[in-house]
Short mmCIF file of C-alpha atoms in Angstrom, two decimals:
data_model
loop_
_atom_site.label_atom_id
_atom_site.label_comp_id
_atom_site.label_asym_id
_atom_site.label_seq_id
_atom_site.Cartn_x
_atom_site.Cartn_y
_atom_site.Cartn_z
CA MET A 2 -3.20 -12.99 -25.43
CA SER A 3 0.14 -13.92 -23.77
CA GLU A 4 1.35 -12.31 -20.52
CA SER A 5 3.92 -10.17 -22.38
CA GLN A 6 1.28 -9.07 -24.92
CA GLY A 7 -1.11 -8.24 -22.08
CA LEU A 8 1.54 -6.15 -20.32
CA ARG A 9 2.39 -4.28 -23.53
CA PHE A 10 -1.30 -3.61 -24.11
CA MET A 11 -1.69 -2.22 -20.58
CA LEU A 12 1.34 0.06 -20.95
CA LYS A 13 0.11 1.26 -24.35
CA ALA A 14 -3.37 2.02 -22.98
CA ILE A 15 -1.95 3.86 -19.94
CA ARG A 16 0.42 5.95 -22.11
CA ARG A 17 -2.59 7.18 -24.10
CA ASP A 18 -4.51 8.21 -20.98
CA LYS A 19 -3.34 11.36 -19.17
CA GLY A 20 -4.79 10.36 -15.82
CA GLY A 21 -3.36 6.85 -15.98
CA LEU A 22 0.03 8.19 -17.08
CA VAL A 23 0.16 10.69 -14.19
CA GLY A 24 -0.74 7.88 -11.79
CA LEU A 25 1.93 5.60 -13.25
CA VAL A 26 4.62 8.30 -12.92
CA ILE A 27 3.66 9.05 -9.30
CA VAL A 28 3.55 5.37 -8.32
CA ILE A 29 6.90 4.56 -9.98
CA ALA A 30 8.55 7.63 -8.42
CA PHE A 31 7.17 6.76 -4.96
CA LEU A 32 8.17 3.08 -5.12
CA LEU A 33 11.59 3.78 -6.66
CA TRP A 34 12.41 6.44 -4.07
CA SER A 35 11.17 4.17 -1.25
CA LEU A 36 13.36 1.33 -2.52
CA ILE A 37 16.50 3.48 -2.75
CA GLN A 38 15.98 5.39 0.50
CA GLY A 39 14.86 2.26 2.36
CA THR A 40 17.98 0.39 1.23
CA LEU A 41 20.19 3.26 2.43
CA GLU A 42 18.44 3.29 5.82
CA VAL A 43 18.91 -0.46 6.23
CA LEU A 44 22.60 -0.19 5.25
CA ALA A 45 23.04 2.75 7.64
CA GLY A 46 21.71 0.67 10.50
CA TYR A 47 23.71 -2.43 9.53
CA LEU A 48 27.00 -0.54 9.07
CA LYS A 49 26.26 1.76 12.05
CA ARG A 50 26.77 4.84 9.88
CA PRO A 51 23.64 7.01 10.35
CA SER A 52 24.86 9.59 7.82
CA LEU A 53 24.47 6.99 5.07
CA GLY A 54 20.70 7.18 5.55
CA TYR A 55 20.69 10.95 4.95
CA MET A 56 23.07 11.16 1.98
CA LEU A 57 20.31 11.76 -0.62
CA LEU A 58 18.25 14.12 1.58
CA PRO A 59 18.59 17.92 1.60
CA HIS A 60 19.20 17.90 5.39
CA ASN A 61 19.53 15.52 8.31
CA PRO A 62 15.85 14.80 9.19
CA PHE A 63 16.72 14.47 12.90
CA ALA A 64 18.88 17.60 13.23
CA LEU A 65 17.42 19.82 15.98
CA ASN A 66 18.24 23.46 15.36
CA PHE A 67 15.94 25.83 17.21
CA GLN A 68 17.33 28.91 15.47
CA TYR A 69 15.53 27.58 12.35
CA SER A 70 12.25 26.93 14.20
CA LEU A 71 9.07 27.35 12.09
CA LEU A 72 10.80 28.90 9.07
CA PRO A 73 8.48 29.25 6.05
CA PRO A 74 9.29 27.59 2.69
CA SER A 75 12.50 28.97 1.19
CA PRO A 76 15.27 27.84 -1.18
CA GLN A 77 17.15 26.46 1.85
CA PHE A 78 14.08 24.69 3.27
CA PRO A 79 11.58 24.18 0.35
CA PHE A 80 8.84 22.83 2.65
CA GLY A 81 9.80 24.96 5.68
CA THR A 82 10.75 23.71 9.15
CA ASN A 83 8.85 22.48 12.20
CA ALA A 84 9.01 23.75 15.80
CA ASN A 85 12.27 21.85 16.38
CA GLY A 86 13.92 23.42 13.34
CA GLU A 87 13.85 20.09 11.43
CA ASP A 88 13.55 20.21 7.64
CA ILE A 89 10.05 19.04 6.69
CA LEU A 90 10.99 17.95 3.14
CA SER A 91 13.79 15.72 4.46
CA ARG A 92 11.47 14.16 7.04
CA ILE A 93 8.80 13.47 4.37
CA LEU A 94 11.34 11.77 2.11
CA TYR A 95 12.73 9.80 5.06
CA ALA A 96 9.22 8.60 6.03
CA MET A 97 8.14 7.29 2.62
CA PRO A 98 9.85 3.85 2.69
CA ARG A 99 7.84 2.86 5.78
CA ASP A 100 4.53 3.69 4.08
CA ALA A 101 5.57 1.71 1.00
CA PHE A 102 6.62 -1.26 3.17
CA VAL A 103 3.28 -1.26 5.04
CA ALA A 104 1.27 -1.10 1.80
CA ILE A 105 3.22 -3.92 0.12
CA VAL A 106 3.14 -6.26 3.14
CA VAL A 107 -0.54 -5.69 3.90
CA VAL A 108 -1.79 -6.02 0.31
CA LEU A 109 0.32 -9.10 -0.48
CA SER A 110 -0.73 -10.81 2.77
CA ALA A 111 -4.38 -9.96 2.03
CA ILE A 112 -4.07 -11.52 -1.44
CA ALA A 113 -2.45 -14.66 0.00
CA ILE A 114 -4.97 -15.12 2.85
CA GLY A 115 -7.92 -14.16 0.65
CA ALA A 116 -6.83 -16.55 -2.12
CA VAL A 117 -6.48 -19.54 0.22
CA LEU A 118 -9.79 -18.98 2.02
CA GLY A 119 -11.75 -17.81 -1.03
CA ILE A 120 -10.66 -20.65 -3.31
CA ILE A 121 -11.27 -23.32 -0.61
CA SER A 122 -14.67 -21.80 0.12
CA GLY A 123 -15.76 -21.64 -3.49
CA TYR A 124 -14.35 -25.01 -4.53
CA PHE A 125 -15.59 -27.22 -1.68
CA GLY A 126 -18.83 -25.35 -0.92
CA GLY A 127 -21.24 -26.68 1.73
CA ILE A 128 -20.41 -26.24 5.39
CA VAL A 129 -16.84 -25.14 4.58
CA ASP A 130 -18.19 -22.34 2.41
CA GLU A 131 -20.73 -21.30 5.05
CA ALA A 132 -18.14 -21.20 7.85
CA ILE A 133 -15.57 -19.18 5.90
CA MET A 134 -18.10 -16.74 4.47
CA ARG A 135 -19.75 -16.05 7.83
CA ILE A 136 -16.32 -15.25 9.30
CA THR A 137 -15.66 -13.02 6.30
CA ASP A 138 -19.00 -11.27 6.78
CA ALA A 139 -18.17 -10.67 10.45
CA PHE A 140 -14.98 -8.84 9.48
CA LEU A 141 -16.73 -6.86 6.73
CA SER A 142 -19.54 -5.77 9.06
CA LEU A 143 -17.18 -3.62 11.16
CA PRO A 144 -15.33 -0.48 9.98
CA ALA A 145 -11.77 -1.51 9.14
CA LEU A 146 -10.19 1.43 10.96
CA ILE A 147 -12.06 0.72 14.22
CA LEU A 148 -11.12 -2.96 14.03
CA VAL A 149 -7.45 -2.17 13.39
CA ILE A 150 -7.36 0.17 16.39
CA ALA A 151 -8.99 -2.49 18.60
CA ILE A 152 -6.34 -5.02 17.53
CA THR A 153 -3.41 -2.61 17.67
CA LEU A 154 -3.95 -1.03 21.10
CA PRO A 155 -3.24 -4.27 23.07
CA LEU A 156 0.02 -4.46 21.06
CA LYS A 157 1.02 -1.06 22.52
CA ALA A 158 0.19 0.77 19.26
CA THR A 159 3.60 0.03 17.74
CA TYR A 160 4.63 0.02 14.08
CA LEU A 161 4.58 -3.79 14.01
CA GLY A 162 1.23 -3.77 15.81
CA ALA A 163 -0.25 -1.47 13.16
CA ILE A 164 0.98 -3.76 10.38
CA LEU A 165 -0.42 -6.87 12.11
CA GLY A 166 -3.74 -5.11 12.72
CA LEU A 167 -4.03 -4.16 9.05
CA MET A 168 -3.09 -7.68 7.95
CA VAL A 169 -5.82 -9.17 10.15
CA VAL A 170 -8.62 -6.99 8.76
CA TRP A 171 -7.58 -6.50 5.12
CA TRP A 172 -8.17 -9.96 3.57
CA PRO A 173 -12.02 -10.36 3.50
CA THR A 174 -12.57 -8.44 0.25
CA TYR A 175 -9.98 -10.60 -1.51
CA ALA A 176 -11.59 -13.78 -0.08
CA ARG A 177 -14.94 -12.71 -1.54
CA PHE A 178 -13.32 -12.01 -4.90
CA PHE A 179 -11.47 -15.35 -5.12
CA ARG A 180 -14.61 -17.25 -4.05
CA ALA A 181 -16.56 -15.59 -6.88
CA GLN A 182 -13.82 -16.41 -9.38
CA THR A 183 -13.70 -20.02 -8.19
CA LEU A 184 -17.46 -20.44 -8.53
CA LYS A 185 -17.21 -19.03 -12.05
CA VAL A 186 -14.54 -21.45 -13.31
CA LYS A 187 -14.85 -24.62 -11.23
CA ASN A 188 -17.36 -26.26 -13.61
CA MET A 189 -15.49 -25.30 -16.78
CA ASP A 190 -13.97 -27.92 -19.04
CA PHE A 191 -10.33 -27.15 -18.28
CA ILE A 192 -10.97 -27.71 -14.56
CA SER A 193 -12.70 -31.03 -15.29
CA ALA A 194 -9.81 -32.05 -17.54
CA ALA A 195 -7.31 -31.23 -14.80
CA MET A 196 -9.27 -33.29 -12.28
CA LEU A 197 -9.39 -36.26 -14.68
CA GLY A 198 -5.62 -35.93 -15.00
CA ASN A 199 -5.27 -36.40 -11.23
CA VAL A 200 -3.84 -32.93 -10.74
CA SER A 201 -3.30 -32.21 -7.05
CA HIS A 202 -5.53 -29.71 -5.26
CA VAL A 203 -2.57 -27.40 -4.65
CA LYS A 204 -1.69 -27.29 -8.36
CA LEU A 205 -5.35 -27.02 -9.34
CA PHE A 206 -5.94 -24.09 -6.98
CA TYR A 207 -2.75 -22.25 -7.95
CA SER A 208 -2.30 -22.94 -11.66
CA TYR A 209 -5.92 -23.19 -12.79
CA ILE A 210 -7.81 -20.83 -10.46
CA PHE A 211 -5.39 -18.34 -8.85
CA LEU A 212 -3.43 -17.54 -12.02
CA ASN A 213 -6.65 -17.17 -14.02
CA SER A 214 -7.81 -14.55 -11.47
CA ILE A 215 -4.59 -12.57 -11.27
CA ASP A 216 -5.29 -9.80 -13.83
CA PRO A 217 -8.33 -8.27 -12.10
CA ILE A 218 -6.59 -8.79 -8.73
CA ILE A 219 -3.57 -6.76 -9.88
CA ALA A 220 -5.88 -3.94 -10.96
CA TYR A 221 -7.79 -3.98 -7.66
CA ALA A 222 -4.61 -4.35 -5.56
CA THR A 223 -3.07 -1.29 -7.25
CA LEU A 224 -6.08 0.73 -6.15
CA ASP A 225 -5.92 -0.88 -2.71
CA PHE A 226 -2.31 0.24 -2.10
CA GLY A 227 -3.64 3.78 -1.80
CA ASN A 228 -6.34 2.65 0.65
CA VAL A 229 -3.75 0.97 2.87
CA ILE A 230 -1.48 4.02 2.88
CA LEU A 231 -4.41 6.29 3.72
CA THR A 232 -5.55 4.00 6.57
CA TYR A 233 -2.01 3.66 7.94
CA SER A 234 -1.53 7.45 7.78
CA THR A 235 -4.81 7.87 9.69
CA LEU A 236 -3.52 5.48 12.36
CA ALA A 237 -0.29 7.49 12.58
CA PHE A 238 -2.34 10.68 12.79
CA LEU A 239 -4.06 9.16 15.84
CA GLY A 240 -0.71 8.29 17.42
CA ILE A 241 -0.52 4.61 16.41
CA GLY A 242 2.62 3.36 14.67
CA ILE A 243 6.23 4.44 14.71
CA SER A 244 7.32 6.39 17.78
CA PRO A 245 9.08 9.77 17.48
CA PRO A 246 11.65 10.93 16.49
CA ILE A 247 11.31 8.66 13.44
CA PRO A 248 9.05 10.60 11.06
CA GLU A 249 5.77 9.31 9.67
CA LEU A 250 3.55 11.28 7.30
CA GLY A 251 0.33 11.03 9.32
CA GLU A 252 2.12 11.82 12.59
CA MET A 253 3.80 14.86 10.97
CA ALA A 254 0.44 16.17 9.77
CA ALA A 255 -1.01 15.71 13.27
CA ASN A 256 1.89 17.50 14.98
CA GLY A 257 1.55 20.45 12.61
CA LEU A 258 -2.05 21.10 13.65
CA SER A 259 -0.86 22.82 16.83
CA GLY A 260 1.01 25.42 14.77
CA LEU A 261 -1.41 25.62 11.84
CA PRO A 262 -2.44 29.30 12.16
CA GLN A 263 1.11 30.65 12.11
CA ALA A 264 2.95 27.81 10.30
CA TRP A 265 0.60 26.23 7.75
CA TRP A 266 3.46 24.41 5.97
CA TRP A 267 4.12 22.23 9.06
CA SER A 268 0.92 20.22 8.56
CA VAL A 269 -0.04 20.97 4.95
CA PHE A 270 3.02 19.52 3.17
CA PRO A 271 2.90 16.10 4.91
CA GLY A 272 -0.84 16.01 4.16
CA MET A 273 -0.22 16.87 0.52
CA ALA A 274 2.39 14.11 0.30
CA ILE A 275 -0.18 11.56 1.52
CA LEU A 276 -2.77 12.94 -0.91
CA MET A 277 -0.43 12.80 -3.89
CA ILE A 278 0.62 9.19 -3.20
CA VAL A 279 -2.98 8.03 -2.74
CA VAL A 280 -4.18 9.88 -5.87
CA GLY A 281 -1.36 8.27 -7.87
CA PHE A 282 -2.47 4.76 -6.90
CA VAL A 283 -6.15 5.62 -7.47
CA LEU A 284 -5.52 7.01 -10.98
CA LEU A 285 -3.43 4.01 -11.98
CA GLY A 286 -5.73 1.46 -10.33
CA ASP A 287 -8.86 2.93 -11.93
CA ARG A 288 -7.28 2.81 -15.36
CA LEU A 289 -6.07 -0.77 -14.90
CA GLN A 290 -9.58 -1.81 -13.85
CA ASP A 291 -11.00 -0.20 -16.99
CA ILE A 292 -8.50 -2.09 -19.13
CA VAL A 293 -9.13 -5.45 -17.44
CA ALA A 294 -12.91 -4.97 -17.69
CA GLY A 295 -12.60 -4.20 -21.42
CA ARG A 296 -13.87 -0.63 -21.08
CA ILE A 297 -10.73 0.57 -22.88
CA THR A 298 -9.72 -0.96 -26.20
CA TYR A 299 -7.14 0.03 -28.80
#
């Protein structure tokens, strides 16, 4: 089956599955909005016109107006306001591009690092395999969140520090996967034929091993985007990441806890936004894994 036929088959299978279709719609809406809003924010900073970054939002997400403090959901403020009178819906929409950026950077870096280490480990074996796998096991033996916090705190718990921390701890699962794929195919005839043709190691690793592993990796990575967003939101909830007043979903949910009894919307809506994004990636990723594994056929 060609790549275009495989893509058409995936889309056809997802369209026939309600859960997969809901996940696909949520993921596309989240990524498309993040791309548009993120581009506007970058242009606003480059052109020094802050209003450009708010042009698609219901309100200015940084506008302090204490006469609107802790207003419940209404037509004017659909998700209510926080203690500073800021519109919660606008702040959620403004925060989304940063979550999308973190997820994309962390997952792509994990695939790249995991592919290099996993393929080298599986192909060469011996002491190289032992060394790489023991390092991988060391990373996998510790909870990812604890390890990220330990790496991020010396970097002053900044946004960049959180991304670097996640990049450092996120690759081991992908290394294990690529090692398994390499062990599976390295003795096959097409690998032997490539070696007899004096194909370079770089071309052999990329064209014959990496590309033959890409379908299940795409399915797993789609599921993993949700895991990264959830972990990053947890870090923000703990105060690690972007500093106020720039909004972040986890930080907004944490701030709202102080007013939860009398202003439930302050914390609940940012939490629901995180939940919806993660569920979207989980639904889509689960369905893609079923398709790749052959559990769904049409």
